[in-house]
mmCIF file of C-alpha atoms in Angstrom:
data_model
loop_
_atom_site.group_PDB
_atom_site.id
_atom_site.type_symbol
_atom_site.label_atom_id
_atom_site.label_comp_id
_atom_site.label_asym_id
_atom_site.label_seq_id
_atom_site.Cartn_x
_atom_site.Cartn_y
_atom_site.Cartn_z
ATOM 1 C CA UNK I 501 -8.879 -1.488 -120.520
ATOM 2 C CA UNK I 502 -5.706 -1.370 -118.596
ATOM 3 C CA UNK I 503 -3.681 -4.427 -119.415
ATOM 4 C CA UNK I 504 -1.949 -5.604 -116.291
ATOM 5 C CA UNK I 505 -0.475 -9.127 -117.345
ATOM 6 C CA UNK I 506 2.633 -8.320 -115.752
ATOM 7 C CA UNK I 507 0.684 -7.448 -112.316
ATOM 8 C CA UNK I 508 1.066 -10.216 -109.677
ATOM 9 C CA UNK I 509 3.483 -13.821 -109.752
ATOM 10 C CA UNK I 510 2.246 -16.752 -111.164
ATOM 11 C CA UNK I 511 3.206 -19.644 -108.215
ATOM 12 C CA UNK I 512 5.923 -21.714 -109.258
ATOM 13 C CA UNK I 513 6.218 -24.456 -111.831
ATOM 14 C CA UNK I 514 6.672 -26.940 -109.242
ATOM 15 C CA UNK I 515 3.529 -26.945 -108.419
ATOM 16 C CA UNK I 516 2.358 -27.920 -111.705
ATOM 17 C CA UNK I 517 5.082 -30.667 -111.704
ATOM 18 C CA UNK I 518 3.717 -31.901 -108.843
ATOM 19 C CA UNK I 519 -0.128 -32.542 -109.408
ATOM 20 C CA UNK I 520 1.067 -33.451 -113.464
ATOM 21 C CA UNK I 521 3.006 -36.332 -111.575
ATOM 22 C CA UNK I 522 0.605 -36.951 -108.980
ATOM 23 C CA UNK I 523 -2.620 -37.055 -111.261
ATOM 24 C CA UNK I 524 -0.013 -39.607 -113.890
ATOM 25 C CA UNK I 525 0.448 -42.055 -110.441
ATOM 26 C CA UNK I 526 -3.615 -41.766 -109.438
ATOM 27 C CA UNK I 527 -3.915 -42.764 -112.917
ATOM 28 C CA UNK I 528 -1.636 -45.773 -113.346
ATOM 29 C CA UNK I 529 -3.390 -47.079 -110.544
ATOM 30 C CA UNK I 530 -6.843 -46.660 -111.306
ATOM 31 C CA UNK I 531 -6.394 -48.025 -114.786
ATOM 32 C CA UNK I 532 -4.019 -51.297 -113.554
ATOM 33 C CA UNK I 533 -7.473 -51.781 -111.621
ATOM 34 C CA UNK I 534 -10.071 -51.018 -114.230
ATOM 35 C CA UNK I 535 -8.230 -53.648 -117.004
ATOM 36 C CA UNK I 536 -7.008 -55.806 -114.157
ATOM 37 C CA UNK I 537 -8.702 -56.475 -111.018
ATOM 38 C CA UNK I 538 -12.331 -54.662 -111.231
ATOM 39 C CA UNK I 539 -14.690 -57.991 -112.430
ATOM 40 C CA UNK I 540 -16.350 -58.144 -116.345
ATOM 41 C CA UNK I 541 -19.800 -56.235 -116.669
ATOM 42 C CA UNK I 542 -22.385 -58.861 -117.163
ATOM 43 C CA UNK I 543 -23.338 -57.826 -120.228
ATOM 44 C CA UNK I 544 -20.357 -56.071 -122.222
ATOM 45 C CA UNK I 545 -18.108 -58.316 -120.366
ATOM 46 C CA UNK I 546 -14.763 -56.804 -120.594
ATOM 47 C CA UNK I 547 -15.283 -54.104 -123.519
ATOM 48 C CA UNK I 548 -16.869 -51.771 -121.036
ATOM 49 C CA UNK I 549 -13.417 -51.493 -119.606
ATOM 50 C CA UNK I 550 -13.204 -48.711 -121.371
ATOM 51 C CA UNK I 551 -15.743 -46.531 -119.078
ATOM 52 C CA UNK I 552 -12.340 -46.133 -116.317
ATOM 53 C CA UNK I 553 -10.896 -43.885 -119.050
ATOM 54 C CA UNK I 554 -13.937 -42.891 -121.266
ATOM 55 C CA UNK I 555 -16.102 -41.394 -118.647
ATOM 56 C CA UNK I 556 -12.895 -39.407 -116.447
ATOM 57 C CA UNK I 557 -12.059 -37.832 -119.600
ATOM 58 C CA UNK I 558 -15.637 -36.476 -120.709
ATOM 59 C CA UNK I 559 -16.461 -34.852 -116.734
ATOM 60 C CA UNK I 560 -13.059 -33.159 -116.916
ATOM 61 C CA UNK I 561 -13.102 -31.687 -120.905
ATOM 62 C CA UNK I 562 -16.811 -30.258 -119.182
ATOM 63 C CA UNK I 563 -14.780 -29.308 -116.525
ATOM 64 C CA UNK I 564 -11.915 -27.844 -118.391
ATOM 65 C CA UNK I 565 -14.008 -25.882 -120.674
ATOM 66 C CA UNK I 566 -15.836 -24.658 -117.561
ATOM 67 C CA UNK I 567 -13.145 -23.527 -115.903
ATOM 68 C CA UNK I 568 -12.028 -21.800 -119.522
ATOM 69 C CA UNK I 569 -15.882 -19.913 -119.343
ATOM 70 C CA UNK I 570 -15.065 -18.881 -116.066
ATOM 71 C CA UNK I 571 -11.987 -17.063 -116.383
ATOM 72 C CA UNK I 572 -13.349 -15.745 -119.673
ATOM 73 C CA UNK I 573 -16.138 -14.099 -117.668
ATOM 74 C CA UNK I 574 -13.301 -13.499 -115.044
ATOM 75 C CA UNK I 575 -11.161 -11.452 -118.046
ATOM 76 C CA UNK I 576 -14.360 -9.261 -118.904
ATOM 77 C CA UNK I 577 -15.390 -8.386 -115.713
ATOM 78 C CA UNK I 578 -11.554 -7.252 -114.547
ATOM 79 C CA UNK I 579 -9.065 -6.772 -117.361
ATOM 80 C CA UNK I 580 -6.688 -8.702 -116.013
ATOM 81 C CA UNK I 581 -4.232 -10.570 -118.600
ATOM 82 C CA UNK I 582 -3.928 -13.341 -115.498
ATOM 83 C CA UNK I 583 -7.636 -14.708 -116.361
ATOM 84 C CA UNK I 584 -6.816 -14.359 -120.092
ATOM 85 C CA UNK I 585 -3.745 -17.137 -119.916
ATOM 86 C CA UNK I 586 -5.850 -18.886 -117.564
ATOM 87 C CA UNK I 587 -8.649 -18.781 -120.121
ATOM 88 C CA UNK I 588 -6.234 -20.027 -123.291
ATOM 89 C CA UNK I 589 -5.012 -22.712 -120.643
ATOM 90 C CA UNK I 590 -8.520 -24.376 -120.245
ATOM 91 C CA UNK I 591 -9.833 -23.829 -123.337
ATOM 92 C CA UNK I 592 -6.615 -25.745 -124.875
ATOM 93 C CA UNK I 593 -6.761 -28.503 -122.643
ATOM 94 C CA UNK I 594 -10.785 -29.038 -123.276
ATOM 95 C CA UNK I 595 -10.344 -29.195 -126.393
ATOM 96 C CA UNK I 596 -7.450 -31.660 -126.391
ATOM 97 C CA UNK I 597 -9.652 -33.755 -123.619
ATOM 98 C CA UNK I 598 -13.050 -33.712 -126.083
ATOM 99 C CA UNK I 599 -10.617 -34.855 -128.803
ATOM 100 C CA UNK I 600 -9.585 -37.796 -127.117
ATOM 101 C CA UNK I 601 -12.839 -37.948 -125.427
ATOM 102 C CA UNK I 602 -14.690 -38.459 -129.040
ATOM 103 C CA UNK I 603 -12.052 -40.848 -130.112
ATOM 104 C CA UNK I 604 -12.483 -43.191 -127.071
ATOM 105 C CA UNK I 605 -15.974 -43.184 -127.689
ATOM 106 C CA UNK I 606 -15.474 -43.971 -131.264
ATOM 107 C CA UNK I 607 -13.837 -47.273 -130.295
ATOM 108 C CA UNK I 608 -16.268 -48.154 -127.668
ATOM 109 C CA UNK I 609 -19.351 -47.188 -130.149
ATOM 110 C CA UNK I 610 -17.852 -50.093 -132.360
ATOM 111 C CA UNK I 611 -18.393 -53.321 -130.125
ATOM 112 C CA UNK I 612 -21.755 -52.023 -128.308
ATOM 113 C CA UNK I 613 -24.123 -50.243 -130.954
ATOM 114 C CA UNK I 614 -21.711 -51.465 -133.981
ATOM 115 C CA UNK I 615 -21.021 -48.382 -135.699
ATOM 116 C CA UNK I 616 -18.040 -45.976 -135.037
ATOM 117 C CA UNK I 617 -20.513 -42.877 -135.179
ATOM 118 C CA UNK I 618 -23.657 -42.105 -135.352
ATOM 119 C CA UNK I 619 -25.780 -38.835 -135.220
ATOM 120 C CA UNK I 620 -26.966 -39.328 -132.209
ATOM 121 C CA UNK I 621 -27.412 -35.898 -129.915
ATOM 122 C CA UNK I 622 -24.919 -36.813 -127.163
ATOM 123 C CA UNK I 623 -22.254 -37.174 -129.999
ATOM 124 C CA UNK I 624 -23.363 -34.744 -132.386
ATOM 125 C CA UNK I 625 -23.184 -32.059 -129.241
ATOM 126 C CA UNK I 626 -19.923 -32.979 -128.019
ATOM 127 C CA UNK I 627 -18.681 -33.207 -131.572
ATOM 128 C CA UNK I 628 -19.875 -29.393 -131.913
ATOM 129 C CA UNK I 629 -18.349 -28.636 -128.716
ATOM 130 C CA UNK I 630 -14.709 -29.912 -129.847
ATOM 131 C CA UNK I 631 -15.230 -27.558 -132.964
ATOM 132 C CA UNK I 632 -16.260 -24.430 -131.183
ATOM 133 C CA UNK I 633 -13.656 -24.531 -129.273
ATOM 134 C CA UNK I 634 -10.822 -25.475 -131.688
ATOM 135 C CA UNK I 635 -12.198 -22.475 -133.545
ATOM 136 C CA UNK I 636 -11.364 -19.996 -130.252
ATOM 137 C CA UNK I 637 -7.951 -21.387 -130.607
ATOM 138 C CA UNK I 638 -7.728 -20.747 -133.723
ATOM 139 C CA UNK I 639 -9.261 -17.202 -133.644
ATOM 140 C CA UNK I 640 -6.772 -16.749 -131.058
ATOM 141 C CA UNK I 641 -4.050 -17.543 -133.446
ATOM 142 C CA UNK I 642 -4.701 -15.380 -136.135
ATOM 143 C CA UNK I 643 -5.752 -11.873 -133.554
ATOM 144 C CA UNK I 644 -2.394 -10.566 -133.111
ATOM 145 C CA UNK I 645 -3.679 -7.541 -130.871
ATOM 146 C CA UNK I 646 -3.491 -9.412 -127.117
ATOM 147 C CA UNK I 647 -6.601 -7.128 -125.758
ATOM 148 C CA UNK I 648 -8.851 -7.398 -128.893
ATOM 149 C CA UNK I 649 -7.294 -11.418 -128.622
ATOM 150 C CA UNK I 650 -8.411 -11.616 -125.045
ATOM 151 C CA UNK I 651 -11.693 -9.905 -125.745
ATOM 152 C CA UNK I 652 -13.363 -11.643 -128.172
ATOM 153 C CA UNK I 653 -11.954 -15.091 -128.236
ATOM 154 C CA UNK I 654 -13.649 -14.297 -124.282
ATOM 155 C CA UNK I 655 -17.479 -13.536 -125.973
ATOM 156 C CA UNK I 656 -16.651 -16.641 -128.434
ATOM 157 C CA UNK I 657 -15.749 -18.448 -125.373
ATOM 158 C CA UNK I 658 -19.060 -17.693 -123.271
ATOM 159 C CA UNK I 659 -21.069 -18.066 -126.965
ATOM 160 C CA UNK I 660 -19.452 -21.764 -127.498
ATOM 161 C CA UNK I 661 -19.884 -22.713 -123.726
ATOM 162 C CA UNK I 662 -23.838 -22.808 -124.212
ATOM 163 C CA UNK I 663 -23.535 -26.295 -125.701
ATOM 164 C CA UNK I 664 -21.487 -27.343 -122.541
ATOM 165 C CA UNK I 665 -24.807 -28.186 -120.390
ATOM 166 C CA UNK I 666 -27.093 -29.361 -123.875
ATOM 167 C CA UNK I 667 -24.136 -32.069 -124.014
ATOM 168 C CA UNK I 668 -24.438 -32.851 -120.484
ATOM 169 C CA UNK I 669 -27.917 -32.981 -120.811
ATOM 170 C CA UNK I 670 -28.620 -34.119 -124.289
ATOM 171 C CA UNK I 671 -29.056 -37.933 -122.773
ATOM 172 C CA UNK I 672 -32.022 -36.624 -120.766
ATOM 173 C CA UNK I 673 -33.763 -34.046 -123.489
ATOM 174 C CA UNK I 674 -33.666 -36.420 -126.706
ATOM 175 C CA UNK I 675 -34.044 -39.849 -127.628
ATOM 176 C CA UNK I 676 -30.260 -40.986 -127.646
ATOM 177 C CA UNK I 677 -28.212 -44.370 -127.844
ATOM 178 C CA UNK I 678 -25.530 -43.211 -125.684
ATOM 179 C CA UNK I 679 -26.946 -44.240 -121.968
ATOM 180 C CA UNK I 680 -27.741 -42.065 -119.010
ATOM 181 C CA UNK I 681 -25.319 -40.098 -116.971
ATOM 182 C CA UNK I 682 -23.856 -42.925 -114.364
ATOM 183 C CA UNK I 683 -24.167 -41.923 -110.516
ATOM 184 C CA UNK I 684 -22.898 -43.535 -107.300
ATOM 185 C CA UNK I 685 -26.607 -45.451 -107.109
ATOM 186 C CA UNK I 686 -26.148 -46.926 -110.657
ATOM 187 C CA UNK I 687 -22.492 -47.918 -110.604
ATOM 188 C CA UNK I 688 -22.054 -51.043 -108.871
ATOM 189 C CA UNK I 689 -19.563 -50.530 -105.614
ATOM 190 C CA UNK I 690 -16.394 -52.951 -107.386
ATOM 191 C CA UNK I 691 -16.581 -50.706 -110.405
ATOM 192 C CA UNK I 692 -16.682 -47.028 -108.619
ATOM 193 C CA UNK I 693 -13.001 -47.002 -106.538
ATOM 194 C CA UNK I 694 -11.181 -47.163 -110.601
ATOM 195 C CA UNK I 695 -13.725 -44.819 -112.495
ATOM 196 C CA UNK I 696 -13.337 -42.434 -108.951
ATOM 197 C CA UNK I 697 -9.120 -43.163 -108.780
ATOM 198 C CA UNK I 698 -8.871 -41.961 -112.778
ATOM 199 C CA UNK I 699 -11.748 -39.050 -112.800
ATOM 200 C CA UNK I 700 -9.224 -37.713 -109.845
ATOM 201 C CA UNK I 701 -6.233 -38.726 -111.350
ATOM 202 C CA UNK I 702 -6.956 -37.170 -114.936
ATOM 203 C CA UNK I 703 -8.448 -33.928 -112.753
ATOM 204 C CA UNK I 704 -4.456 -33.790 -111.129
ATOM 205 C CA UNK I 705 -3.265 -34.068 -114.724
ATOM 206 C CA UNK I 706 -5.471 -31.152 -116.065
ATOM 207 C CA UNK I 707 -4.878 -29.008 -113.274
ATOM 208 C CA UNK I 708 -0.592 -29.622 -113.532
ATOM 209 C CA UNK I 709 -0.967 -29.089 -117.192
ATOM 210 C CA UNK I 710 -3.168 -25.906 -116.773
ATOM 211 C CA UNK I 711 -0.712 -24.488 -114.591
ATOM 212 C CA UNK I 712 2.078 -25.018 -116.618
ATOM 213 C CA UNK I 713 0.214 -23.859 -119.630
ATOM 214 C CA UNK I 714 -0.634 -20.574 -117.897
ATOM 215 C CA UNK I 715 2.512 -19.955 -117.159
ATOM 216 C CA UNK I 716 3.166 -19.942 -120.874
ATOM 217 C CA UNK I 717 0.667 -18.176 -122.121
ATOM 218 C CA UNK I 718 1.741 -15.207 -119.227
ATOM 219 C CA UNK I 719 5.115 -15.429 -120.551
ATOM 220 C CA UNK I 720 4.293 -14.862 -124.027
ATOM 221 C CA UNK I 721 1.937 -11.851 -123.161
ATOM 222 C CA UNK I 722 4.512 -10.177 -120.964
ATOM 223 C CA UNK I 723 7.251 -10.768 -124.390
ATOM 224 C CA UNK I 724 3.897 -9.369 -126.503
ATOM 225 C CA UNK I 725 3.239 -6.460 -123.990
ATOM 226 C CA UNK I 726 7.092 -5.326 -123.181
ATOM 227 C CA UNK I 727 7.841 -2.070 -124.407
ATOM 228 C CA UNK I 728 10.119 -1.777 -127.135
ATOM 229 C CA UNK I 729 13.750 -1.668 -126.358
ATOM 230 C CA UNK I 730 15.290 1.672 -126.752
ATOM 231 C CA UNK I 731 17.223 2.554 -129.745
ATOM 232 C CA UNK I 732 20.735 2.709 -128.075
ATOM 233 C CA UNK I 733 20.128 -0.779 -126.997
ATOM 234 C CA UNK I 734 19.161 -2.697 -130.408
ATOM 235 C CA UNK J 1112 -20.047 -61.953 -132.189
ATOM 236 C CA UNK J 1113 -23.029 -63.550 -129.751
ATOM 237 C CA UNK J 1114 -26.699 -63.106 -130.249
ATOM 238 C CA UNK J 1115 -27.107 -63.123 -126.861
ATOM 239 C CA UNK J 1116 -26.951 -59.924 -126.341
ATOM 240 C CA UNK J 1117 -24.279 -60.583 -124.258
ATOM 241 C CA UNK J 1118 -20.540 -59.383 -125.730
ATOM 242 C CA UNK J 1119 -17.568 -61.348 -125.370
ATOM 243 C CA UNK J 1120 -13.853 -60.832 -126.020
ATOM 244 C CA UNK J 1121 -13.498 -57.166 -127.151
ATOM 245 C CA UNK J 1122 -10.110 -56.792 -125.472
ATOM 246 C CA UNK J 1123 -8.809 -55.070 -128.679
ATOM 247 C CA UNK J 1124 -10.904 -52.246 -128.273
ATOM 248 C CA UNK J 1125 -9.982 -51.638 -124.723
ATOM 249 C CA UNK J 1126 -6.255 -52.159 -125.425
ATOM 250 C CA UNK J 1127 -6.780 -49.398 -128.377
ATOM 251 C CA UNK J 1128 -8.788 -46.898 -125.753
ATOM 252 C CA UNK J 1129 -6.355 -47.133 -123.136
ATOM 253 C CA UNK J 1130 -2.950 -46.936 -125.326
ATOM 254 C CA UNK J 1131 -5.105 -43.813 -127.448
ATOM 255 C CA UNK J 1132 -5.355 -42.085 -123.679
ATOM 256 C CA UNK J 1133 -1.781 -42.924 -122.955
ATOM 257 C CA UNK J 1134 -0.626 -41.883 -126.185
ATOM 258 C CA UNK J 1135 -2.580 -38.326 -126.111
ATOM 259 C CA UNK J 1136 -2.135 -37.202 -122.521
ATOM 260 C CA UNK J 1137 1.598 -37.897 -122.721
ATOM 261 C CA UNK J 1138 2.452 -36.353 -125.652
ATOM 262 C CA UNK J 1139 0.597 -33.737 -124.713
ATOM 263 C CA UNK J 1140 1.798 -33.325 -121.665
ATOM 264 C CA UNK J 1141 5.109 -33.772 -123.508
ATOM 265 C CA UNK J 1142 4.225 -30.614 -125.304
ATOM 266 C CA UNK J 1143 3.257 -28.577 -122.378
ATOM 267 C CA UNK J 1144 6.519 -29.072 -120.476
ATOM 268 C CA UNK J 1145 8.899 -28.233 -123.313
ATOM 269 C CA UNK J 1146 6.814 -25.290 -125.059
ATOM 270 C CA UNK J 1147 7.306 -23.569 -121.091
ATOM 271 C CA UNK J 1148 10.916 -24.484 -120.855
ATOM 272 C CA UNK J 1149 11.649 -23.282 -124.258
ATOM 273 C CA UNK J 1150 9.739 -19.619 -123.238
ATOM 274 C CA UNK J 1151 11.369 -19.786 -119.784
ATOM 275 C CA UNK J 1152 14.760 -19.385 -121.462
ATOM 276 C CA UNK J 1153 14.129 -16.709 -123.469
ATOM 277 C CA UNK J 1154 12.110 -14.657 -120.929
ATOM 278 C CA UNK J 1155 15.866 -15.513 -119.029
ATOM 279 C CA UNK J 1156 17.481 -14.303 -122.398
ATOM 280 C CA UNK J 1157 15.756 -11.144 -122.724
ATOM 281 C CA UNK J 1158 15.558 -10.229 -118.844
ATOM 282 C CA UNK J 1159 19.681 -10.581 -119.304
ATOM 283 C CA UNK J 1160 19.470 -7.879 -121.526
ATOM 284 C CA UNK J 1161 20.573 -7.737 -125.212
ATOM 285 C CA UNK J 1162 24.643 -7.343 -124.717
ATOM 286 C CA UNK J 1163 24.709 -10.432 -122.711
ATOM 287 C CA UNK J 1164 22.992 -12.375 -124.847
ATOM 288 C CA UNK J 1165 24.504 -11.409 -127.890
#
């Protein structure tokens, strides 16, 4: 495999400034409205509040680690070091979305079903998914090799992202407390303009911090991949 | 707590939801920004070539 991380420019960083603070605005706004202007639920009253942030954050760590199975396929299929930062980018982000994602959920689990956790197959999936993936980023850690890196925290990537659609799904297959998937039929109208203004403004975030992430992870494979400095020059 | 079925106050847990989000995606995000200045400088450092930055 030819390793061409130095082939091709990343775009700029101001780009990633730019959606980071355009996806922080989006979501100022759309959570000022969730906690302060969307009306109570009529039967969690103001607890399920929590849905504005809850619910952004769990489509985008699916959509971070899909984006993270993608450009591990990507890496595989071409070689290319580009889809390998790319790859580290999502994957890192996912996992620090499911984190919170799991945490939020822990708080809202208290007030509505009165436990912080149960093993219920919505949670117990997403709570695998979190692990998988912190164990790519760990794996990626310890392989100091960037092409047998790349390569199999890739496979371990495409292996882990099989629980990505059971989680999505797991309210449908099993028996499970946590409720349905919500759609634009089952979401009253007053409730959809802050869950839509924060799924979009935490999607901005992701993508900023993606691209700025990238960018590291290309910089540290072009120090990794740099030949070594002549003698005369040490 | 009701036996309604029916929940009220709960504004604690909401508070504690949204200030967890704020707390994570900003330091975070924190992280992100400083870990790529700090290897923008010395990709600058190296590309300046070792006399200079010695």
């Amino acid at each position: 495999m030819a390793p061409s991380v130095l082939a091709g420019r990343p775009s700029g960083p101001g780009a990633g400034y730019a959606l980071l603070a355009f996806g922080a605005v989006l979501l100022a706004v759309g959570s000022y409205i969730g906690l302060f202007v969307a009306p109570s639920e009529s039967f969690m009253g103001d607890v399920y509040r929590i849905m504005y942030v809850h619910v952004p954050t769990a489509w985008n760590a699916l959509l971070a680690f899909t984006f993270g199975f993608g450009s591990a396929v990507a890496f595989l299929l071409k070689g290319d070091f580009k889809w390998d930062a790319r790859h580290e980018a999502a994957v890192e982000m996912g996992v620090v979305l499911a984190g919170l994602l799991c945490c939020q959920g822990a708080i809202w689990a208290r007030p509505t079903w009165g436990v912080w956790w149960d093993w219920d197959p919505r949670l117990t999936t997403t709570a695998v998914m979190f692990f998988a993936f912190i164990g790519i980023l760990a794996l990626r850690r310890f392989v100091e090799d960037p092409v047998k890196r790349a390569t199999w925290s890739a496979v371990a990537t495409i292996i882990a992202y099989v629980d990505v659609p059971i989680v999505y799904f797991s309210v449908r297959w099993w028996n499970s407390l946590h409720q349905m998937q919500s759609s634009p039929e089952t979401v009253s109208a007053p409730f959809l303009i802050p869950l839509r203004t924060n799924a979009f403004g935490i999607l901005f975030l992701m993508a900023g911090l993606i691209t700025l992430r990238t960018r590291i992870a290309r910089l540290r494979l072009s120090q990794e991949m740099a030949p070594p400095l002549p003698e005369a020059a040490r | 707590m009701s036996t309604s079925g029916v929940l009220s106050g709960g504004w604690e847990f909401v508070t504690a939801a949204y200030v967890l989000s704020l707390v994570v995606l900003s330091t975070y995000s924190l992280s992100v920004v400083w870990r790529y200045r700090v290897e923008l400088r010395r990709a600058e450092r190296e590309l300046r070539g070792p006399e200079e930055s010695a």
